[in-house]
XYZ file of C-alpha atoms in Angstrom:
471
model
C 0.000 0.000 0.000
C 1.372 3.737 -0.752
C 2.101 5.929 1.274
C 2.867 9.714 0.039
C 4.861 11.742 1.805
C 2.871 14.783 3.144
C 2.078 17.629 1.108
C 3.500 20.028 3.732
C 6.515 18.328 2.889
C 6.515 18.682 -0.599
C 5.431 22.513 -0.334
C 8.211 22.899 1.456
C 10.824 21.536 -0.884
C 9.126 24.013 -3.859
C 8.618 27.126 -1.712
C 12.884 26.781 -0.626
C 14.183 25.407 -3.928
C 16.274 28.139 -4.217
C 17.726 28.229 -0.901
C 18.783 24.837 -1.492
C 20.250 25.936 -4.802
C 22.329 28.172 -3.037
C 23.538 25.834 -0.022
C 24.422 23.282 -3.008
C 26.601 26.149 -4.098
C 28.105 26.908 -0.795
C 28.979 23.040 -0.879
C 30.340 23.155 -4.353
C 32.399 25.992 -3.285
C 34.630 24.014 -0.837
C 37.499 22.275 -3.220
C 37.585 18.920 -1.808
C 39.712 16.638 -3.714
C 40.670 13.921 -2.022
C 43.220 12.828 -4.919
C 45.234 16.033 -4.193
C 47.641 15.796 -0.685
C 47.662 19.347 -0.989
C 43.473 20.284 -1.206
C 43.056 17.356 1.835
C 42.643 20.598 4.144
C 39.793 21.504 1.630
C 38.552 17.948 2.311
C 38.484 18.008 6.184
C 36.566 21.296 5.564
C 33.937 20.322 4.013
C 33.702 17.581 6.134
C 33.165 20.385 9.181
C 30.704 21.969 6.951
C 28.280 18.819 6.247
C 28.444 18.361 10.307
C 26.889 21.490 10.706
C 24.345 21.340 8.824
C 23.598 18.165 10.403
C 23.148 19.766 13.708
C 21.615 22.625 12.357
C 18.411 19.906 11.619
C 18.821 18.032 15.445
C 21.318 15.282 13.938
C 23.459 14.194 16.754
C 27.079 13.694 14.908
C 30.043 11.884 15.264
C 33.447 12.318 13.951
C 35.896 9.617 12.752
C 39.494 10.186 12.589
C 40.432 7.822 10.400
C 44.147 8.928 11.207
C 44.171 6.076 14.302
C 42.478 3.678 12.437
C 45.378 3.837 8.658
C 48.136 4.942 9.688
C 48.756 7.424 6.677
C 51.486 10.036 5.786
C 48.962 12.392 4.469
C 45.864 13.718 6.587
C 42.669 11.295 5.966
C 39.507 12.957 6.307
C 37.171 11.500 8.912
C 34.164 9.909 8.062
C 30.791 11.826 9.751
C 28.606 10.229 11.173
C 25.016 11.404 12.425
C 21.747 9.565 14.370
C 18.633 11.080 14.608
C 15.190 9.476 16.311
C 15.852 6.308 18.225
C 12.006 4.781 18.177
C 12.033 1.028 18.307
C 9.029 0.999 16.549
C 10.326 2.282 13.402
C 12.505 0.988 10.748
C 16.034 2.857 10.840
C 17.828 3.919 7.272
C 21.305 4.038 6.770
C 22.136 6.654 4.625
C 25.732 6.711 2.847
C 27.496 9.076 0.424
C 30.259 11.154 0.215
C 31.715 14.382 0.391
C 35.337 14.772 -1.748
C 35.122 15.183 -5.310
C 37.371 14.282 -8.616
C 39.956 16.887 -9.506
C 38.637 19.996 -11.689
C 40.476 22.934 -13.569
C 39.109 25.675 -15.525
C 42.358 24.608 -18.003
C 41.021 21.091 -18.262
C 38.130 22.513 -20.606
C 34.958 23.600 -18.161
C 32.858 26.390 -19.439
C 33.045 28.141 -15.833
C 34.628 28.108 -12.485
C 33.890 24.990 -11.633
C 33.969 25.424 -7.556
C 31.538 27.938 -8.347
C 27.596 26.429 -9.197
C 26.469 27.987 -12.457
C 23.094 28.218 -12.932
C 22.719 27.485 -16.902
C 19.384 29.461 -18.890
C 18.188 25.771 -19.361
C 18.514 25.375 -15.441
C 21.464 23.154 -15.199
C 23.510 23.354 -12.104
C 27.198 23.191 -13.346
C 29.725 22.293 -11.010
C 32.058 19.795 -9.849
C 30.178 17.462 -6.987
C 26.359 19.013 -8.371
C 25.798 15.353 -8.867
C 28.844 13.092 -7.701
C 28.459 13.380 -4.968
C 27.202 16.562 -2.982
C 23.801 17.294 -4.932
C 22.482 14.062 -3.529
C 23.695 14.371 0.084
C 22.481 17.570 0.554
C 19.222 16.296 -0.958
C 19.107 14.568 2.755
C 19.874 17.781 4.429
C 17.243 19.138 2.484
C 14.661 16.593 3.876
C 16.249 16.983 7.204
C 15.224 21.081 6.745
C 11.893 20.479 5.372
C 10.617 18.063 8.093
C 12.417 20.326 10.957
C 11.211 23.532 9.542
C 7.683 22.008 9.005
C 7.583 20.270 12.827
C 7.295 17.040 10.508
C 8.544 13.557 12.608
C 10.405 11.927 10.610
C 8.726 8.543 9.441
C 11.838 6.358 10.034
C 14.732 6.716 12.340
C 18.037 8.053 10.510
C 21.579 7.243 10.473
C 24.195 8.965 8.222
C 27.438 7.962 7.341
C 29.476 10.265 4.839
C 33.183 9.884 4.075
C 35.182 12.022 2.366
C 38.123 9.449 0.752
C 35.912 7.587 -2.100
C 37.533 9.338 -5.002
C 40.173 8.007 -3.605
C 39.698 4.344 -2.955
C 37.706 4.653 0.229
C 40.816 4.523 2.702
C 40.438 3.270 5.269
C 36.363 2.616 4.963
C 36.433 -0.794 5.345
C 38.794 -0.766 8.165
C 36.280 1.502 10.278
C 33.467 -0.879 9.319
C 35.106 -3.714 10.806
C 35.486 -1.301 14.095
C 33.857 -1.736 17.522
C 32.706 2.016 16.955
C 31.291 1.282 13.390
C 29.255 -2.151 15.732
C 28.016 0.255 18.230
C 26.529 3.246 15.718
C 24.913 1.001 13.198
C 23.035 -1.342 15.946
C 19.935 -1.565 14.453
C 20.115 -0.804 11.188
C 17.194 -2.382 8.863
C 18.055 -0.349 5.736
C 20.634 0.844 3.676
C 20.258 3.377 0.625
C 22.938 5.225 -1.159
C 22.898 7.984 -3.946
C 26.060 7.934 -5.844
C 24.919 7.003 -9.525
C 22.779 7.914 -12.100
C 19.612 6.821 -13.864
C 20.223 4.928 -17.052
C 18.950 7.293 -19.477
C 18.452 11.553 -19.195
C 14.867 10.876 -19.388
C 13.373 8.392 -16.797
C 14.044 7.417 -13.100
C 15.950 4.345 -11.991
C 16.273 2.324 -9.265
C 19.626 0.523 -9.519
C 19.944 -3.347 -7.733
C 23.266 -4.554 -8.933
C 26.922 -3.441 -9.573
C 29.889 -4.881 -11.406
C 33.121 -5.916 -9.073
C 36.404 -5.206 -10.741
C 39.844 -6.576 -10.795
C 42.843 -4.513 -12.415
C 45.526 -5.726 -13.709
C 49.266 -4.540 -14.290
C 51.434 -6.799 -16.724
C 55.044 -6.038 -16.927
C 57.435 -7.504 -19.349
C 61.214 -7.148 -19.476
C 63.816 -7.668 -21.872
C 67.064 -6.624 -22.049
C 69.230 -4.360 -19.788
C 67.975 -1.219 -21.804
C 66.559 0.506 -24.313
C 67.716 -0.446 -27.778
C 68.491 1.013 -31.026
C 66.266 -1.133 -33.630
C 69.222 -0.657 -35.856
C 71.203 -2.183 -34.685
C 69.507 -4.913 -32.421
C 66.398 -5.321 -34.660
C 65.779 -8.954 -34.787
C 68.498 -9.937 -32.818
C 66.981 -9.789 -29.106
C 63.344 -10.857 -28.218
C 61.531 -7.418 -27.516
C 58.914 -7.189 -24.966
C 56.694 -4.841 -26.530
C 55.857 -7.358 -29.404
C 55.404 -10.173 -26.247
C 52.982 -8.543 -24.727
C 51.153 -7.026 -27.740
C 50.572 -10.742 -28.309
C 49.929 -11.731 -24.888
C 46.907 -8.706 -24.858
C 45.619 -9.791 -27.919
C 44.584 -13.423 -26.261
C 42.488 -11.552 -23.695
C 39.443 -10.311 -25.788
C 38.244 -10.010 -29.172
C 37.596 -6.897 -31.130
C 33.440 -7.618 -30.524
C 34.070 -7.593 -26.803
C 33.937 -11.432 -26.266
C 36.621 -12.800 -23.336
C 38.945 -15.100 -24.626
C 40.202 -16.492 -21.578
C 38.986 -19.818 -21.190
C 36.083 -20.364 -18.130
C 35.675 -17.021 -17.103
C 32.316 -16.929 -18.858
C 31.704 -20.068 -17.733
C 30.520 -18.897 -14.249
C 27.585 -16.171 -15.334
C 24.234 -17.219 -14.644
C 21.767 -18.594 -16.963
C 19.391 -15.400 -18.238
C 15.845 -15.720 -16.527
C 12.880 -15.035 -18.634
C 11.574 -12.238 -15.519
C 15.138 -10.856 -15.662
C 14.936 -10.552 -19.596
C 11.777 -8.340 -19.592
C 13.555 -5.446 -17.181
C 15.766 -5.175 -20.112
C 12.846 -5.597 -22.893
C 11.125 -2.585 -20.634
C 14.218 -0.104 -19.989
C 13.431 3.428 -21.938
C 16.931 2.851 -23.566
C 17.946 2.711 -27.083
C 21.335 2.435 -29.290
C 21.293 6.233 -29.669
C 21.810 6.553 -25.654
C 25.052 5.098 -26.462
C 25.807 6.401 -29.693
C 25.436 10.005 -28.815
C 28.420 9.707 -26.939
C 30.719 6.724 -28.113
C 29.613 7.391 -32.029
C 28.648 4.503 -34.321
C 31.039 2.215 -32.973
C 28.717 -0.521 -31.333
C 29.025 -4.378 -31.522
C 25.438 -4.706 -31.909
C 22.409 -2.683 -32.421
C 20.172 -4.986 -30.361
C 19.072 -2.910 -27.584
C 18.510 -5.838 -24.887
C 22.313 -7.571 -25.931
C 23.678 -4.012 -25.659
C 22.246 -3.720 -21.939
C 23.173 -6.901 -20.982
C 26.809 -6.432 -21.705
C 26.695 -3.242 -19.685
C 25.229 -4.704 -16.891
C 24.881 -8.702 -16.343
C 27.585 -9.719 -18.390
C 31.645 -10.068 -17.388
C 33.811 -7.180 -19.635
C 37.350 -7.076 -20.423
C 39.165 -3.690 -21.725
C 42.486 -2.673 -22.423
C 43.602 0.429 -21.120
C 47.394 1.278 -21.836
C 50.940 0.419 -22.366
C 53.347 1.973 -20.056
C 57.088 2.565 -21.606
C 56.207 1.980 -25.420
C 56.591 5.230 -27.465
C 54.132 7.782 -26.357
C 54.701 10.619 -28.539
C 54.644 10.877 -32.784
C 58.462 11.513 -32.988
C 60.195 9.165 -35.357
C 62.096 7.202 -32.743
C 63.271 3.852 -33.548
C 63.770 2.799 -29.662
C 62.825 -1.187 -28.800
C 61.867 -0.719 -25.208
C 63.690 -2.930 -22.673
C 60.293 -2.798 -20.180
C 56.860 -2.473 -21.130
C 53.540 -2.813 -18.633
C 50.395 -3.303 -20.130
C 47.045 -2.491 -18.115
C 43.642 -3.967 -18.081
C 40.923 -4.710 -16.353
C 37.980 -7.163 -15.706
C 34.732 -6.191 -14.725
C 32.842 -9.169 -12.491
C 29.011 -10.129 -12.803
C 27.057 -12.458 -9.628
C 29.011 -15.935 -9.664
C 32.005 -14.473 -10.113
C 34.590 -14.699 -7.439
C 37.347 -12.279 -7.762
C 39.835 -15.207 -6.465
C 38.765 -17.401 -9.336
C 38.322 -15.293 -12.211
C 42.183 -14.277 -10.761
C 43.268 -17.802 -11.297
C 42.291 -17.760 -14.632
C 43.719 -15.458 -15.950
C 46.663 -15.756 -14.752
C 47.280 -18.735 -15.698
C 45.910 -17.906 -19.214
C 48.654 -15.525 -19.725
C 51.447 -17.481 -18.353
C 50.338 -20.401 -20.778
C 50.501 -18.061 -23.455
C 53.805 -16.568 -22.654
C 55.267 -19.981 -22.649
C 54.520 -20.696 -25.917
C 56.036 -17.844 -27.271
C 59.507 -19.483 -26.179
C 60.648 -15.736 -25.625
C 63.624 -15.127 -23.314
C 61.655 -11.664 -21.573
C 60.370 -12.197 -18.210
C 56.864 -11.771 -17.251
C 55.684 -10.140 -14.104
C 51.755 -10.010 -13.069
C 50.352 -8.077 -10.632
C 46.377 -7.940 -9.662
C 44.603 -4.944 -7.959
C 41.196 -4.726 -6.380
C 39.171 -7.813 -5.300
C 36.079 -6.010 -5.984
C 33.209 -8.328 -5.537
C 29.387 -7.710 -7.414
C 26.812 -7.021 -5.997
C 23.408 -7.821 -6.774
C 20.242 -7.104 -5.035
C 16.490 -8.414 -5.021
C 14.087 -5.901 -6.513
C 11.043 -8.130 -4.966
C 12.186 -7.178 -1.436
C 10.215 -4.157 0.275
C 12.979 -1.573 -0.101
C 12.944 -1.761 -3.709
C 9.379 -1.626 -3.816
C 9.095 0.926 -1.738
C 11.588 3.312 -3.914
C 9.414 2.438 -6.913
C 6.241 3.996 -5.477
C 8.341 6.893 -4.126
C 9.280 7.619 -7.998
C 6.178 6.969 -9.149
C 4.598 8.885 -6.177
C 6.841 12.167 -7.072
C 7.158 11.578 -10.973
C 4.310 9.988 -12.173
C 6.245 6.664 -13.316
C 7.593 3.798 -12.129
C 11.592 3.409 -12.768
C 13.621 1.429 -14.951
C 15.318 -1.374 -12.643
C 18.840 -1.106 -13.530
C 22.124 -2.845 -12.872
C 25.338 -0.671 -13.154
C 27.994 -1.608 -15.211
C 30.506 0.322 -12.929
C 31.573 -0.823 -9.200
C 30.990 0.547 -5.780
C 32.872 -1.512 -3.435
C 31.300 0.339 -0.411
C 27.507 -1.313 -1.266
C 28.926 -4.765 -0.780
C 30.725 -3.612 2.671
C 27.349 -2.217 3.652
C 25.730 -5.431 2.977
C 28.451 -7.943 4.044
C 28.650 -6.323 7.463
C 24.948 -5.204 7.718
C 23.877 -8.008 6.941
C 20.405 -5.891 5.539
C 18.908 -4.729 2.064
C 21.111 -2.113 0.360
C 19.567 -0.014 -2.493
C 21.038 2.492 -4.877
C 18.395 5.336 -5.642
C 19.986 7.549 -7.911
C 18.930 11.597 -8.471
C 20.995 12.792 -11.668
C 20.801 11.909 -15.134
C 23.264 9.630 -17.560
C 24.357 13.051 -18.940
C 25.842 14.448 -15.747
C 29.290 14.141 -16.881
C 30.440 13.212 -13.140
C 33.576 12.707 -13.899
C 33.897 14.612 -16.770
C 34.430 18.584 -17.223
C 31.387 20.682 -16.875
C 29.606 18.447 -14.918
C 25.977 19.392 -14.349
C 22.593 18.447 -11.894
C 19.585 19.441 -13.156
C 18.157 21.942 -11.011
C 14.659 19.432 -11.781
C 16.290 16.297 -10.756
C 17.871 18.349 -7.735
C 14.634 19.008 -6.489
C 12.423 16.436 -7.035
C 15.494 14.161 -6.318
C 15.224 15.642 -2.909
C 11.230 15.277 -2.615
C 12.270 11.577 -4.012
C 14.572 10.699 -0.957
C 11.845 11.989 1.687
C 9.152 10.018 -0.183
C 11.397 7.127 -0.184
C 11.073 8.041 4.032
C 7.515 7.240 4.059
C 6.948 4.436 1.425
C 9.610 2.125 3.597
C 8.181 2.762 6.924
């Protein structure tokens, strides 16, 4: 049964849209990029900033120096935490997101300032963190307002837990969650629901129940003592760069498919109820095309889904030490590193799919009889994730979009990875959902990144919905 959030609520969110504008832009302001040692003071700032306006709305906080828990030689950020309502009757949400940002210059090819929110004539909100990730926390601080303001009770009791390292490989997350502090703050817990992604499309809500896990890979080949002039040494010596040319070409074919024996051995058979979310999405080839150009492997719109999101992906992403510039050099490198990575579907184990390939390449090497030496090294044992859209969460964010836009969402899986659902949910132990507020043209990592002003604040009339429809 539905439950709408009130309409003092929602009056509330219209009648202060642009005072949320602005706080968004007092957010954007704060340059915290967590990539850069030297903007880390930026970081902790902001991090001070998002308490306060915690408090401001009767959140009790908490403050995480993640300093005791990694020991670092740059500053970490702390995580913030905040609690508000303790009423055993009610179901209590964990929100997560986060408060850092990617690197951003004006140089890099942005329209504007981008630490300063530009309001665009077509009423986009351009700046880095509108929409990964500050737009949607502060959507939460804008249902905080609204209920507080109002003398609304909150429907559910809250928790809040925002770091300010995941642009930077969460450090030090994981080690907090597996803290006596992180056991005593989340006691309770029944939900979990984060906002750092996007909906599928610019044009229709989503509701997101899966992610990819990921596995990166670095493989170095050596040769002899140094460079060499092909000159003189051209076909004399075994050169690396041609080994491991070969070598990557065994690891995926032009169309996409994975050579490497078994790994697609492990994805689960298609079920006919899965196949119709895909039939269903509001997604066609030109979503893709638009920005990729006509370079697809197929034109079938529920294939081209399925590789983005159910299906294992291989890509090759760089060789480190071959000639990198269009000068005329006749150099054979002595060392070359090649980098890939593997993206991981449900059934996949990160240890196995590991195995595999490893093995594939050392096979491989050995047949080339070279006399270069092979190194391997693996990154990341990012698991998937996958979630149950049956289970009341998920049905409860589908009547909160269709309560507050008139439609029910697309159910999507990403094709990206964010290791921090799966830590939720391993340690939780609960339902984790992804319910995204900007659009697959955000650009999040990109320059000029944008939140529509729109999906800013019905986004944030989404998220207090959401409130009421899982109580």
């Amino acid at each position: 049964m539905s439950t709408p959030a009130p309409k003092e609520f929602l009056d509330y969110v219209d009648a202060h849209s642009d005072d949320f504008v602005n706080r968004l832009g007092e957010a954007v302001s704060i340059k915290s990029v967590s990539g850069d040692p030297d903007r880390r003071p930026n970081v902790v700032e902001m991090g001070d900033w998002l308490e306060k306006q915690l408090k401001m709305y009767g959140v009790e906080t908490k403050k995480v120096d993640l300093n005791f828990i990694v020991p670092s030689d740059q500053m970490l950020p702390p995580i913030i935490l905040g609690k508000i309502g303790n009423d055993v009757s009610k179901k209590t949400l964990l929100v997560y997101g986060h408060y850092d940002v990617q690197p951003a210059n004006q140089s890099d090819g942005w329209d504007t300032d981008p630490f300063v929110l530009t309001t665009m004539p077509d009423d986009r909100l351009v700046g880095r963190g509108s929409s990964d990730d500050k737009g949607p926390v502060l959507g939460w601080i804008n249902v905080l307002e609204a209920h507080y303001q109002s003398n609304l009770e909150l429907p559910v009791n809250l928790q809040f837990c925002f770091e300010g390292m995941e642009e930077s490989g969460s450090t030090g997350f994981n080690e907090f969650l597996s803290s006596e502090d992180a056991n005593n703050w989340f006691q309770g817990v029944s939900n979990v629901c984060i906002s750092d992604n996007t909906w599928l499309t610019p044009r229709k809500p989503a509701v997101t129940y899966g992610l990819r896990g990921i596995i990166y890979y670095a493989v170095k080949v050596s040769g002899p003592v140094k460079d060499l002039h092909s000159g003189e040494f051209g076909g004399m010596v075994y050169e690396p760069l041609g080994d491991l040319i070969h070598l990557l070409g065994t690891l995926t074919s032009g169309d996409g498919t994975i050579l490497v024996p078994g790994v697609n051995d492990t994805v689960r058979a298609l079920a006919d109820d899965e196949k119709v979310l895909y039939e269903e999405m509001d997604f066609t080839t030109g979503d893709v095309t638009d920005a990729t150009g006509d370079t697809l492997v197929t034109t079938d719109k529920v294939q081209l889904l399925m590789k983005r999101m159910r299906y294992p992906s291989l890509s090759l992403h760089g060789i480190e030490g071959a000639l990198d510039s269009n000068e005329p050099k006749t150099v054979i490198p002595h060392e070359v590193t090649g980098r890939f990575s593997i993206r991981l579907v449900p059934d996949q184990n990160p240890g196995d799919i590991d195995q595999l390939i490893q093995s594939h390449l050392k096979e491989e090497f050995a047949k080339l009889k070279t006399k270069s030496v092979l190194c391997i090294t693996a990154v990341g044992d990012g698991f998937p994730w996958l979630g149950d859209i049956t289970h009341s969460s998920f049905q409860a964010a589908k009547r909160a979009t269709q309560d507050v836009y008139g439609l029910a969402p697309d159910f999507t899986r990403e094709g990206g990875s964010i290791p921090v659902t799966l830590s939720f949910a391993d340690k939780l132990g609960v339902d984790v959902l992804l319910l995204p507020m900007g659009r697959s043209d955000d650009g999040a990592h990109s320059t000029n990144e944008k939140l529509d002003k729109s999906n800013f604040i019905n986004g944030t009339k989404l998220l207090g919905t959401y409130l009421y429809e899982l109580k």
